[in-house]
CSV table of N, CA and C in Angstrom, one decimal:
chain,number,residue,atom,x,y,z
A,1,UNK,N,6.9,-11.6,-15.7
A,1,UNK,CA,7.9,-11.1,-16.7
A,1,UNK,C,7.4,-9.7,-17.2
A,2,UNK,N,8.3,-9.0,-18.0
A,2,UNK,CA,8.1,-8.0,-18.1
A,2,UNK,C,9.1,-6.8,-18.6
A,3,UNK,N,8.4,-5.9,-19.1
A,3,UNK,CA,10.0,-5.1,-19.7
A,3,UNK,C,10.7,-4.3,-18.1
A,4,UNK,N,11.1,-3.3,-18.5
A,4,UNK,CA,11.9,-2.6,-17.6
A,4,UNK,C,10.6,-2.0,-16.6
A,5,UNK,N,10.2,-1.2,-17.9
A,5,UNK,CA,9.2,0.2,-17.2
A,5,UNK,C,8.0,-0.8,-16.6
A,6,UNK,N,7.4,-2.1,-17.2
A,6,UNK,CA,6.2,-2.6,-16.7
A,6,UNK,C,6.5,-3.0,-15.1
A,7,UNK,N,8.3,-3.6,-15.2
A,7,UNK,CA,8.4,-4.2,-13.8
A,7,UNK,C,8.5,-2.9,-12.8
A,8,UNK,N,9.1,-2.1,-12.7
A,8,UNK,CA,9.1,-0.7,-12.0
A,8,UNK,C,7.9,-0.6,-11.4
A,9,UNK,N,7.2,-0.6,-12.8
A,9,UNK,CA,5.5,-0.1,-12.1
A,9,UNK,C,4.9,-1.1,-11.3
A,10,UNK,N,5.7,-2.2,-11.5
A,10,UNK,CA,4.9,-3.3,-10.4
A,10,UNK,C,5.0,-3.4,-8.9
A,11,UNK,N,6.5,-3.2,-9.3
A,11,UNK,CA,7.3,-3.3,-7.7
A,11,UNK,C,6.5,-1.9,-7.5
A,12,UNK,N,6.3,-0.7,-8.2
A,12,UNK,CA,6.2,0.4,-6.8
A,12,UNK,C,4.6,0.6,-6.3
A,13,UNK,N,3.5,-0.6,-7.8
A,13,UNK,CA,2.1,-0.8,-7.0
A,13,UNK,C,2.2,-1.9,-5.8
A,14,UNK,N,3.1,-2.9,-5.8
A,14,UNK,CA,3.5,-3.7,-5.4
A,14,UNK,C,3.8,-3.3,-3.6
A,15,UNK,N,4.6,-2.4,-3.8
A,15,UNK,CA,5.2,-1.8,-2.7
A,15,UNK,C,4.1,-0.7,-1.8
A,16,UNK,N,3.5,-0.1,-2.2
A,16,UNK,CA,2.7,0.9,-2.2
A,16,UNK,C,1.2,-0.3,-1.6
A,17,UNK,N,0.9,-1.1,-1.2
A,17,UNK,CA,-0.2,-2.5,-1.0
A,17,UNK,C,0.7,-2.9,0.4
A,18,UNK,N,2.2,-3.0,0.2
A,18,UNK,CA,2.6,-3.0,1.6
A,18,UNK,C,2.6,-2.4,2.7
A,19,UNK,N,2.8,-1.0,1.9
A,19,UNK,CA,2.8,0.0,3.1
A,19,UNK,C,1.6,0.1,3.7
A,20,UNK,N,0.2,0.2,2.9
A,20,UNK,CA,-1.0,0.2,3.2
A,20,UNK,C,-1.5,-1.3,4.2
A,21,UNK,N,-0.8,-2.2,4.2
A,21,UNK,CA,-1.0,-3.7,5.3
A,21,UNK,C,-0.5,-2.9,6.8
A,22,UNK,N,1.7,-2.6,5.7
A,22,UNK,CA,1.8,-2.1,7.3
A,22,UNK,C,0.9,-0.9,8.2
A,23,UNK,N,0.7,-0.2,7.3
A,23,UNK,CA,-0.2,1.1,8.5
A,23,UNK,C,-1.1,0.7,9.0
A,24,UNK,N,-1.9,-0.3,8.5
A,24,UNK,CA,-3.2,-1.3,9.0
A,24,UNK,C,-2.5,-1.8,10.2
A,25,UNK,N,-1.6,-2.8,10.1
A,25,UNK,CA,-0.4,-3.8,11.1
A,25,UNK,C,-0.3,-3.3,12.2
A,26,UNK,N,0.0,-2.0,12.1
A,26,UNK,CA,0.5,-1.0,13.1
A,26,UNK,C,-0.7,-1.3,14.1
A,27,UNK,N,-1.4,-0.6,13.8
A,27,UNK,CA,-3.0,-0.5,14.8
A,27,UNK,C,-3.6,-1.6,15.0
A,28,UNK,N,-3.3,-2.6,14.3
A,28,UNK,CA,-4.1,-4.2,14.2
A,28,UNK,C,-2.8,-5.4,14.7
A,29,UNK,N,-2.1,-5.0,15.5
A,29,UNK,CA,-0.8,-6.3,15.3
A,29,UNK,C,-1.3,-7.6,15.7
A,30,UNK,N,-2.8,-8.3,15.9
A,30,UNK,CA,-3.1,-9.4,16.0
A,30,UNK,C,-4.1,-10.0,14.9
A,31,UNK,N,-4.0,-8.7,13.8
A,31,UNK,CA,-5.0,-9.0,12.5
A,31,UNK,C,-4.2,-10.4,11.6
A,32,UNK,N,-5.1,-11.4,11.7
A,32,UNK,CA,-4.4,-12.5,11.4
A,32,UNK,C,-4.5,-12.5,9.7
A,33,UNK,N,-5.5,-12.2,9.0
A,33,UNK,CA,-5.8,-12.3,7.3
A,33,UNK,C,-4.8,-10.9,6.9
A,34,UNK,N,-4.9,-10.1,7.7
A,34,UNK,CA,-4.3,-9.0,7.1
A,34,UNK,C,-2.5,-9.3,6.9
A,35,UNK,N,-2.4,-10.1,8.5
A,35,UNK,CA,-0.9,-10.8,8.4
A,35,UNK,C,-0.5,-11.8,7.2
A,36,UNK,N,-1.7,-12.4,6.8
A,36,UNK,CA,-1.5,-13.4,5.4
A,36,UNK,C,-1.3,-12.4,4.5
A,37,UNK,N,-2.1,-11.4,3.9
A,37,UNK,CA,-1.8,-10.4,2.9
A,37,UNK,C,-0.3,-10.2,2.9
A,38,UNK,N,-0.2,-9.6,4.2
A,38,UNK,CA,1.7,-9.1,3.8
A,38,UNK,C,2.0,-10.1,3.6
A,39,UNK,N,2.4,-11.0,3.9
A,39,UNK,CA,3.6,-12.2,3.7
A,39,UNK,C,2.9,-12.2,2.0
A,40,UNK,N,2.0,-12.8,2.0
A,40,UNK,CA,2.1,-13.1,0.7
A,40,UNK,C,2.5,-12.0,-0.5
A,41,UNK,N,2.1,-10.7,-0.4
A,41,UNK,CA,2.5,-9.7,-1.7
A,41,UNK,C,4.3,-9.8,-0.9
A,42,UNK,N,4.3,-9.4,0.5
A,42,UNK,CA,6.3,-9.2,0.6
A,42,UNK,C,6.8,-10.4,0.0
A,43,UNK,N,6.3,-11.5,-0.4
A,43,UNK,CA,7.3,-12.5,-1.2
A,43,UNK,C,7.2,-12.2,-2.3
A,44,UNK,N,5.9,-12.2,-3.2
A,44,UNK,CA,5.9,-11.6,-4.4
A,44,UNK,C,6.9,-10.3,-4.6
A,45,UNK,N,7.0,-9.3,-4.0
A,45,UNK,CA,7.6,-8.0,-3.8
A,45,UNK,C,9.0,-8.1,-3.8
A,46,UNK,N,9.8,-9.5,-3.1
A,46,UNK,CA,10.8,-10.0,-3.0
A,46,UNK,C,11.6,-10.3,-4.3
A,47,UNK,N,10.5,-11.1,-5.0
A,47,UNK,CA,10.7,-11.7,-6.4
A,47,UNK,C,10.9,-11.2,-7.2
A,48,UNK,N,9.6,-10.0,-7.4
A,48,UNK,CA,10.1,-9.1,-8.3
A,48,UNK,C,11.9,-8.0,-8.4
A,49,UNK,N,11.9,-8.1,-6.7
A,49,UNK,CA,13.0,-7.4,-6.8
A,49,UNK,C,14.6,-8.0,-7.2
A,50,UNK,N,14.2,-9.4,-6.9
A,50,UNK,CA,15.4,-10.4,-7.2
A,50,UNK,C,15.9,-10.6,-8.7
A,51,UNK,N,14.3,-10.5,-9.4
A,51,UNK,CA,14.3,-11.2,-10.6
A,51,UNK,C,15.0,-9.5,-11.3
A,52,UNK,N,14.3,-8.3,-10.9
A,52,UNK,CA,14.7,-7.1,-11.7
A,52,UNK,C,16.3,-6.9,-11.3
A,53,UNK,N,16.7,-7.0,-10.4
A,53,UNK,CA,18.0,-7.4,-9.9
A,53,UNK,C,19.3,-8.1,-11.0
A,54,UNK,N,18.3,-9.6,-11.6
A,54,UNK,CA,19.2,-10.1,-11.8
A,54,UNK,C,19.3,-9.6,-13.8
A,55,UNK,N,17.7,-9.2,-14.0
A,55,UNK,CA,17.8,-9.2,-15.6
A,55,UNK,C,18.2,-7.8,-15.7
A,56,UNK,N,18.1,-6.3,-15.1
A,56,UNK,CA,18.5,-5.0,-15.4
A,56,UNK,C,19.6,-4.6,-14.2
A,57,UNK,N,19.5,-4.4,-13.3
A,57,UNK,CA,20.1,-4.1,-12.3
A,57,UNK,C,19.5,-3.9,-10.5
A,58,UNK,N,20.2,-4.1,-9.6
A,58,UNK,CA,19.7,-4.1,-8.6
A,58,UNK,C,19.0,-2.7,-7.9
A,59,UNK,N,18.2,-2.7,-7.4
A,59,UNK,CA,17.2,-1.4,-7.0
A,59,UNK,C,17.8,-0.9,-5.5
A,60,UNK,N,18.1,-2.0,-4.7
A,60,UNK,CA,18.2,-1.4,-3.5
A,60,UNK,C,19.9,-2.5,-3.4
A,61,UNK,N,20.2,-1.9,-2.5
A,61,UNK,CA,22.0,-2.4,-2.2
A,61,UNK,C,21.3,-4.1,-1.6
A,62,UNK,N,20.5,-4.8,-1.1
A,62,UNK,CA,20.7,-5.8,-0.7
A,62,UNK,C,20.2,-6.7,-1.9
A,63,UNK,N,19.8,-6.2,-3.0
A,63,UNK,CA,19.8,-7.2,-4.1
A,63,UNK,C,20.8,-6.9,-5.6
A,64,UNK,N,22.0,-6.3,-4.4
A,64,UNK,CA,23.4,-6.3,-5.5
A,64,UNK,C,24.6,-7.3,-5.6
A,65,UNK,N,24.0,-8.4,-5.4
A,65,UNK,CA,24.9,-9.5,-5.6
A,65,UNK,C,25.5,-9.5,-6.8
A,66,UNK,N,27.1,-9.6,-7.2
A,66,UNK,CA,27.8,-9.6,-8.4
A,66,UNK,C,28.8,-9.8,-8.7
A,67,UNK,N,29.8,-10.7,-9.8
A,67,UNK,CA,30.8,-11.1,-9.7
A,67,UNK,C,31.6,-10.1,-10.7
A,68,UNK,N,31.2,-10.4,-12.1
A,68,UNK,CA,32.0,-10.0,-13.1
A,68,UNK,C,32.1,-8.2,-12.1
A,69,UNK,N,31.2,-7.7,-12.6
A,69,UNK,CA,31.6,-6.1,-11.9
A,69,UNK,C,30.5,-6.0,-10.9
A,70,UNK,N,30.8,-4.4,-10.4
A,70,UNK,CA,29.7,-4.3,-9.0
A,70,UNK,C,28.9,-3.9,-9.5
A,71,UNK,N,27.2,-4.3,-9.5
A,71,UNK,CA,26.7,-3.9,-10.4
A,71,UNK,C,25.5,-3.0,-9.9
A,72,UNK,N,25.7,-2.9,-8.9
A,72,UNK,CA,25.1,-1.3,-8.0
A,72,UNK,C,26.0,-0.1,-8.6
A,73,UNK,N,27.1,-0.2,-8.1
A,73,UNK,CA,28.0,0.9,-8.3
A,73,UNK,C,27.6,1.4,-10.4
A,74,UNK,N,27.2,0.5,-11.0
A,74,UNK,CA,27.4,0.8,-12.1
A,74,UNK,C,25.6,0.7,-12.7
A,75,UNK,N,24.9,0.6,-11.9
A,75,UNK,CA,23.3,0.8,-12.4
A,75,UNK,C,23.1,2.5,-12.5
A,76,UNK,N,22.2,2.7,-13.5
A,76,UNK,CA,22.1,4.3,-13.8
A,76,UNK,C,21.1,4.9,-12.3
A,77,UNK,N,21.6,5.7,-12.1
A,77,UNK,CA,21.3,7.0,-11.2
A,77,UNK,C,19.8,7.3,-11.6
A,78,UNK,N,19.0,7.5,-10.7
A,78,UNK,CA,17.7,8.3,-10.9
A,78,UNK,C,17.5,9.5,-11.9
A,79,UNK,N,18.9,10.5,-11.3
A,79,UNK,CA,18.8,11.7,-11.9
A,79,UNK,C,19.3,11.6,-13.3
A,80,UNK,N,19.6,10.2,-13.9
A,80,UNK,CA,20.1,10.0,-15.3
A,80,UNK,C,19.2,9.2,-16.4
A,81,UNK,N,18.1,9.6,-15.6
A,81,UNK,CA,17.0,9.3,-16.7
A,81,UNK,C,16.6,8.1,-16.2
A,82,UNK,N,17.1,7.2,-15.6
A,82,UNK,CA,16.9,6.1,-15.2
A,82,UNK,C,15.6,5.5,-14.9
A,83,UNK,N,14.9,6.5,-14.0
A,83,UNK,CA,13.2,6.1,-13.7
A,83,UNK,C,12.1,7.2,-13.9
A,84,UNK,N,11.9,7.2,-15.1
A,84,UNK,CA,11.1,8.1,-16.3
A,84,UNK,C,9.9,8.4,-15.3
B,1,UNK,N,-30.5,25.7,6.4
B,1,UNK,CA,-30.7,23.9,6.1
B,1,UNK,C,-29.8,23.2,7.5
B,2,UNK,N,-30.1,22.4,7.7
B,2,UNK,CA,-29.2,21.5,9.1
B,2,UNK,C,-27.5,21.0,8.3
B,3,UNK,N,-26.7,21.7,9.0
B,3,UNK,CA,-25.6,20.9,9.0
B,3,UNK,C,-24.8,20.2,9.4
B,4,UNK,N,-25.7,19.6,10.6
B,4,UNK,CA,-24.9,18.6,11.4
B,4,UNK,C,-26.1,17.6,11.8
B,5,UNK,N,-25.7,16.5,12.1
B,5,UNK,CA,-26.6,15.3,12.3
B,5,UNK,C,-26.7,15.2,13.7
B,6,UNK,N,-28.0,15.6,15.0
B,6,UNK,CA,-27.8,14.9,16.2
B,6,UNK,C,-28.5,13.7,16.2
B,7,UNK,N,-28.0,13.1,17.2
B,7,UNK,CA,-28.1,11.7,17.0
B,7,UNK,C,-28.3,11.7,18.5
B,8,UNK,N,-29.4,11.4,19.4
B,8,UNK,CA,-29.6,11.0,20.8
B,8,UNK,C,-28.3,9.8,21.1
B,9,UNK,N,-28.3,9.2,20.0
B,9,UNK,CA,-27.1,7.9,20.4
B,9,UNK,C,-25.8,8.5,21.3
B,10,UNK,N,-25.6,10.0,20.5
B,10,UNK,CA,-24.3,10.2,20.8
B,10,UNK,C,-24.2,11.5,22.3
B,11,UNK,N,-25.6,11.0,22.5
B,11,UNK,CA,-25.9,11.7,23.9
B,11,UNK,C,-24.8,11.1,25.3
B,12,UNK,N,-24.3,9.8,25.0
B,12,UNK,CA,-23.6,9.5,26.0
B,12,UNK,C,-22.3,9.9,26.4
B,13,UNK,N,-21.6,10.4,25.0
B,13,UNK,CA,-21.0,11.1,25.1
B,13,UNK,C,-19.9,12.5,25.4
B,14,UNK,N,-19.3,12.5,26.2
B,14,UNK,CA,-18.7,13.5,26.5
B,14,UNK,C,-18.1,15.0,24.9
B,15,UNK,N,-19.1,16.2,25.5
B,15,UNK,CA,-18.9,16.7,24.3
B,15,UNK,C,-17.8,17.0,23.6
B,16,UNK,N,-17.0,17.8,22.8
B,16,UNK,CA,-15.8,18.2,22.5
B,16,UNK,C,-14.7,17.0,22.6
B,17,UNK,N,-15.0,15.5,22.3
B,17,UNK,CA,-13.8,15.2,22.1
B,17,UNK,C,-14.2,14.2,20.8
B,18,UNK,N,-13.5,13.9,19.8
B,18,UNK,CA,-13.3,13.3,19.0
B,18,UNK,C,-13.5,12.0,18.7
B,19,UNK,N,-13.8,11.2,18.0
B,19,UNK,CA,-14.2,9.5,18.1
B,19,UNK,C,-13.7,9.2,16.8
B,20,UNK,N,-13.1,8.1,16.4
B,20,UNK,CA,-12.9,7.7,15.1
B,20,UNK,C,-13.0,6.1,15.3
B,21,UNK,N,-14.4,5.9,14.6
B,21,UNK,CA,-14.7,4.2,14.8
B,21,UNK,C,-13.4,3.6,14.6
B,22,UNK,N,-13.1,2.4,14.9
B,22,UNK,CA,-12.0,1.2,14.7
B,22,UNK,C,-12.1,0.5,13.0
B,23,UNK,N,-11.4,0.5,13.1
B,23,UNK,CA,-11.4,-0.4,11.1
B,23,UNK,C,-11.4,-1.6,11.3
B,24,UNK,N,-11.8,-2.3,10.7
B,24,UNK,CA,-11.9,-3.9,11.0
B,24,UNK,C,-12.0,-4.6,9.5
B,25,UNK,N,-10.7,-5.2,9.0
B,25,UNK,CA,-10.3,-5.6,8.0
B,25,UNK,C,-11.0,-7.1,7.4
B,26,UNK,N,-11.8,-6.8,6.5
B,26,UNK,CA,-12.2,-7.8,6.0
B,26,UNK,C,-11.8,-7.8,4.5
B,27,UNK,N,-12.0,-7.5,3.4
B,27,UNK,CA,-11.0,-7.2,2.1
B,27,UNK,C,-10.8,-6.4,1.8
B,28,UNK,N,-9.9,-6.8,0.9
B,28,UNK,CA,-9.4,-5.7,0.3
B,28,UNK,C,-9.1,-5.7,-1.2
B,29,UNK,N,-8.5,-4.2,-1.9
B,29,UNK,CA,-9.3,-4.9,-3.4
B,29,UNK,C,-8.2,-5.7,-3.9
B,30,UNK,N,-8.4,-6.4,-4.8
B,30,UNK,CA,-8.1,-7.5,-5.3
B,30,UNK,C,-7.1,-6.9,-6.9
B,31,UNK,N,-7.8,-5.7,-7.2
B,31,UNK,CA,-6.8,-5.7,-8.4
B,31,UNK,C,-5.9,-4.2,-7.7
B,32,UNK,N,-4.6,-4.4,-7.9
B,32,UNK,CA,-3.6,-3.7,-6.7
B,32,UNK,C,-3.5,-2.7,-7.7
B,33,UNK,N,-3.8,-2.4,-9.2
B,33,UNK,CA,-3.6,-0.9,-9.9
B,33,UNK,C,-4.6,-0.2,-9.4
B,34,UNK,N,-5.6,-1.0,-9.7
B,34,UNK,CA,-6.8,0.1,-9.6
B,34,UNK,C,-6.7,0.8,-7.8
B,35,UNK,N,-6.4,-0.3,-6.7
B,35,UNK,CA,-6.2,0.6,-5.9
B,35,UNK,C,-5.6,1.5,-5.3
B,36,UNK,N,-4.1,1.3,-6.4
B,36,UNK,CA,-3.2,2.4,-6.1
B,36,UNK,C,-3.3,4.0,-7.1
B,37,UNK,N,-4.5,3.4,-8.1
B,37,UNK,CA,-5.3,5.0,-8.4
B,37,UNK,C,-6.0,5.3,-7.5
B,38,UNK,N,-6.3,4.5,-6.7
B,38,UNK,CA,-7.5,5.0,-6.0
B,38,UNK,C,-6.3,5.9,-4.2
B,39,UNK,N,-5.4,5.0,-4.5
B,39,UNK,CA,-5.2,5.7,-3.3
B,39,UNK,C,-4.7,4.9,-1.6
B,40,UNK,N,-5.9,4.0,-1.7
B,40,UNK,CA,-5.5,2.9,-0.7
B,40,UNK,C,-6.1,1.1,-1.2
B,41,UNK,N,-6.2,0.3,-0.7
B,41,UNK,CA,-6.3,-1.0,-0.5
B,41,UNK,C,-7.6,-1.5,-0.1
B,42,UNK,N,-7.9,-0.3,0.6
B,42,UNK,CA,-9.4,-0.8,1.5
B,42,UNK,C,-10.0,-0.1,0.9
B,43,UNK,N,-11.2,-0.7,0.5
B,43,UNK,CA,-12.6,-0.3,-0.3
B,43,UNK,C,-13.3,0.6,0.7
B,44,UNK,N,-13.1,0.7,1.9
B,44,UNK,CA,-14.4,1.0,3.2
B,44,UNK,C,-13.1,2.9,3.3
B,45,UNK,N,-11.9,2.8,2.5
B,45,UNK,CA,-11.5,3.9,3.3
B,45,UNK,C,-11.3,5.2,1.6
B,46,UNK,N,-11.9,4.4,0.4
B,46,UNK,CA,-12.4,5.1,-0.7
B,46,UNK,C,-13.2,5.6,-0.9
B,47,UNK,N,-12.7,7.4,-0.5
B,47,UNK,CA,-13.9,8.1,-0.2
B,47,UNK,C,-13.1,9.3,-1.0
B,48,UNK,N,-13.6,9.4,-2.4
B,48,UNK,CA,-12.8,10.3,-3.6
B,48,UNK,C,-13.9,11.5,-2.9
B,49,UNK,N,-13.4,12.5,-3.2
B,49,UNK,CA,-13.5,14.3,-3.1
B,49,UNK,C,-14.9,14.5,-4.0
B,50,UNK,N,-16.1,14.6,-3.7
B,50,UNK,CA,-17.0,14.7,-4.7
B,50,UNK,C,-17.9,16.8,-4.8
B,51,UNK,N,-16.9,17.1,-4.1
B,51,UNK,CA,-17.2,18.7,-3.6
B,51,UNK,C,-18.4,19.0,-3.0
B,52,UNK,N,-18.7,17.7,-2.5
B,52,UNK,CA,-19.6,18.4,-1.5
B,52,UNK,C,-19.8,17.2,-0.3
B,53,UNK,N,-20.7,16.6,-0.3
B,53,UNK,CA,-20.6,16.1,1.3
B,53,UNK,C,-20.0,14.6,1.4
B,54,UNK,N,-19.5,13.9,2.0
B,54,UNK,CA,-18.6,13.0,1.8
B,54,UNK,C,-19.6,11.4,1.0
B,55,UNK,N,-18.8,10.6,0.0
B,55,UNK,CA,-20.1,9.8,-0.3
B,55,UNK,C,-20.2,9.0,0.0
């Protein structure tokens, strides 16, 4: 849980731990603990993006599920202040 | 002063080409802020700029 700005910062330390498995991944594709690491933070990584998804708005187009309105189309823009 | 290390070890080798040991993943750090000040994940590849010789 978390406000806006805390979850941002999570997902992008969050995200930034993946990248660093995958570049490992790359060079190591039989590294088996390093393979536990990803799975485990990409679920975590998943969750956060689900959960920020459902309480502010979706971050990326495949966690914009929405009925009442589309609620991609209507999340604020980067360039509108959006991610300080 | 000497600024390079010879090492008879590395007599077997063919001169002028390049070597970069293999990484071999055993942990990594455990609190994911502090490593993304630092830059990477792996403790063994945290090697901050100290202006002079690597630490």
């Amino acid at each position: 849980m978390g406000n806006k700005e805390q979850m941002l910062k999570d997902i992008g330390i969050v995200d930034f731990t993946l990248t660093e498995l995958t570049l490992y991944l790359d060079t190591h594709p039989h590294d088996r603990s390093a393979m536990e690491y990803f799975n485990h933070y990409n679920r975590i990584k998943n969750q956060l993006m689900k959960e920020f998804a459902q309480r502010f708005y979706p971050l990326t187009l495949d966690y914009a599920d929405s009925n009442k309105e589309w609620r991609w189309g209507m999340a604020p823009l980067p360039w509108e202040g959006a991610c300080n | 002063m000497q600024d390079y290390l010879f090492d008879e070890h590395f007599e077997k080798y063919p001169i002028a080409m390049a070597y970069v040991p293999w990484q071999h993943f055993d942990k990594m750090y455990d609190d994911l802020e502090k490593a993304f000040h630092y830059g990477t994940i792996f403790p063994e590849l945290n090697k901050p700029f100290t202006g002079r010789r690597c630490v």
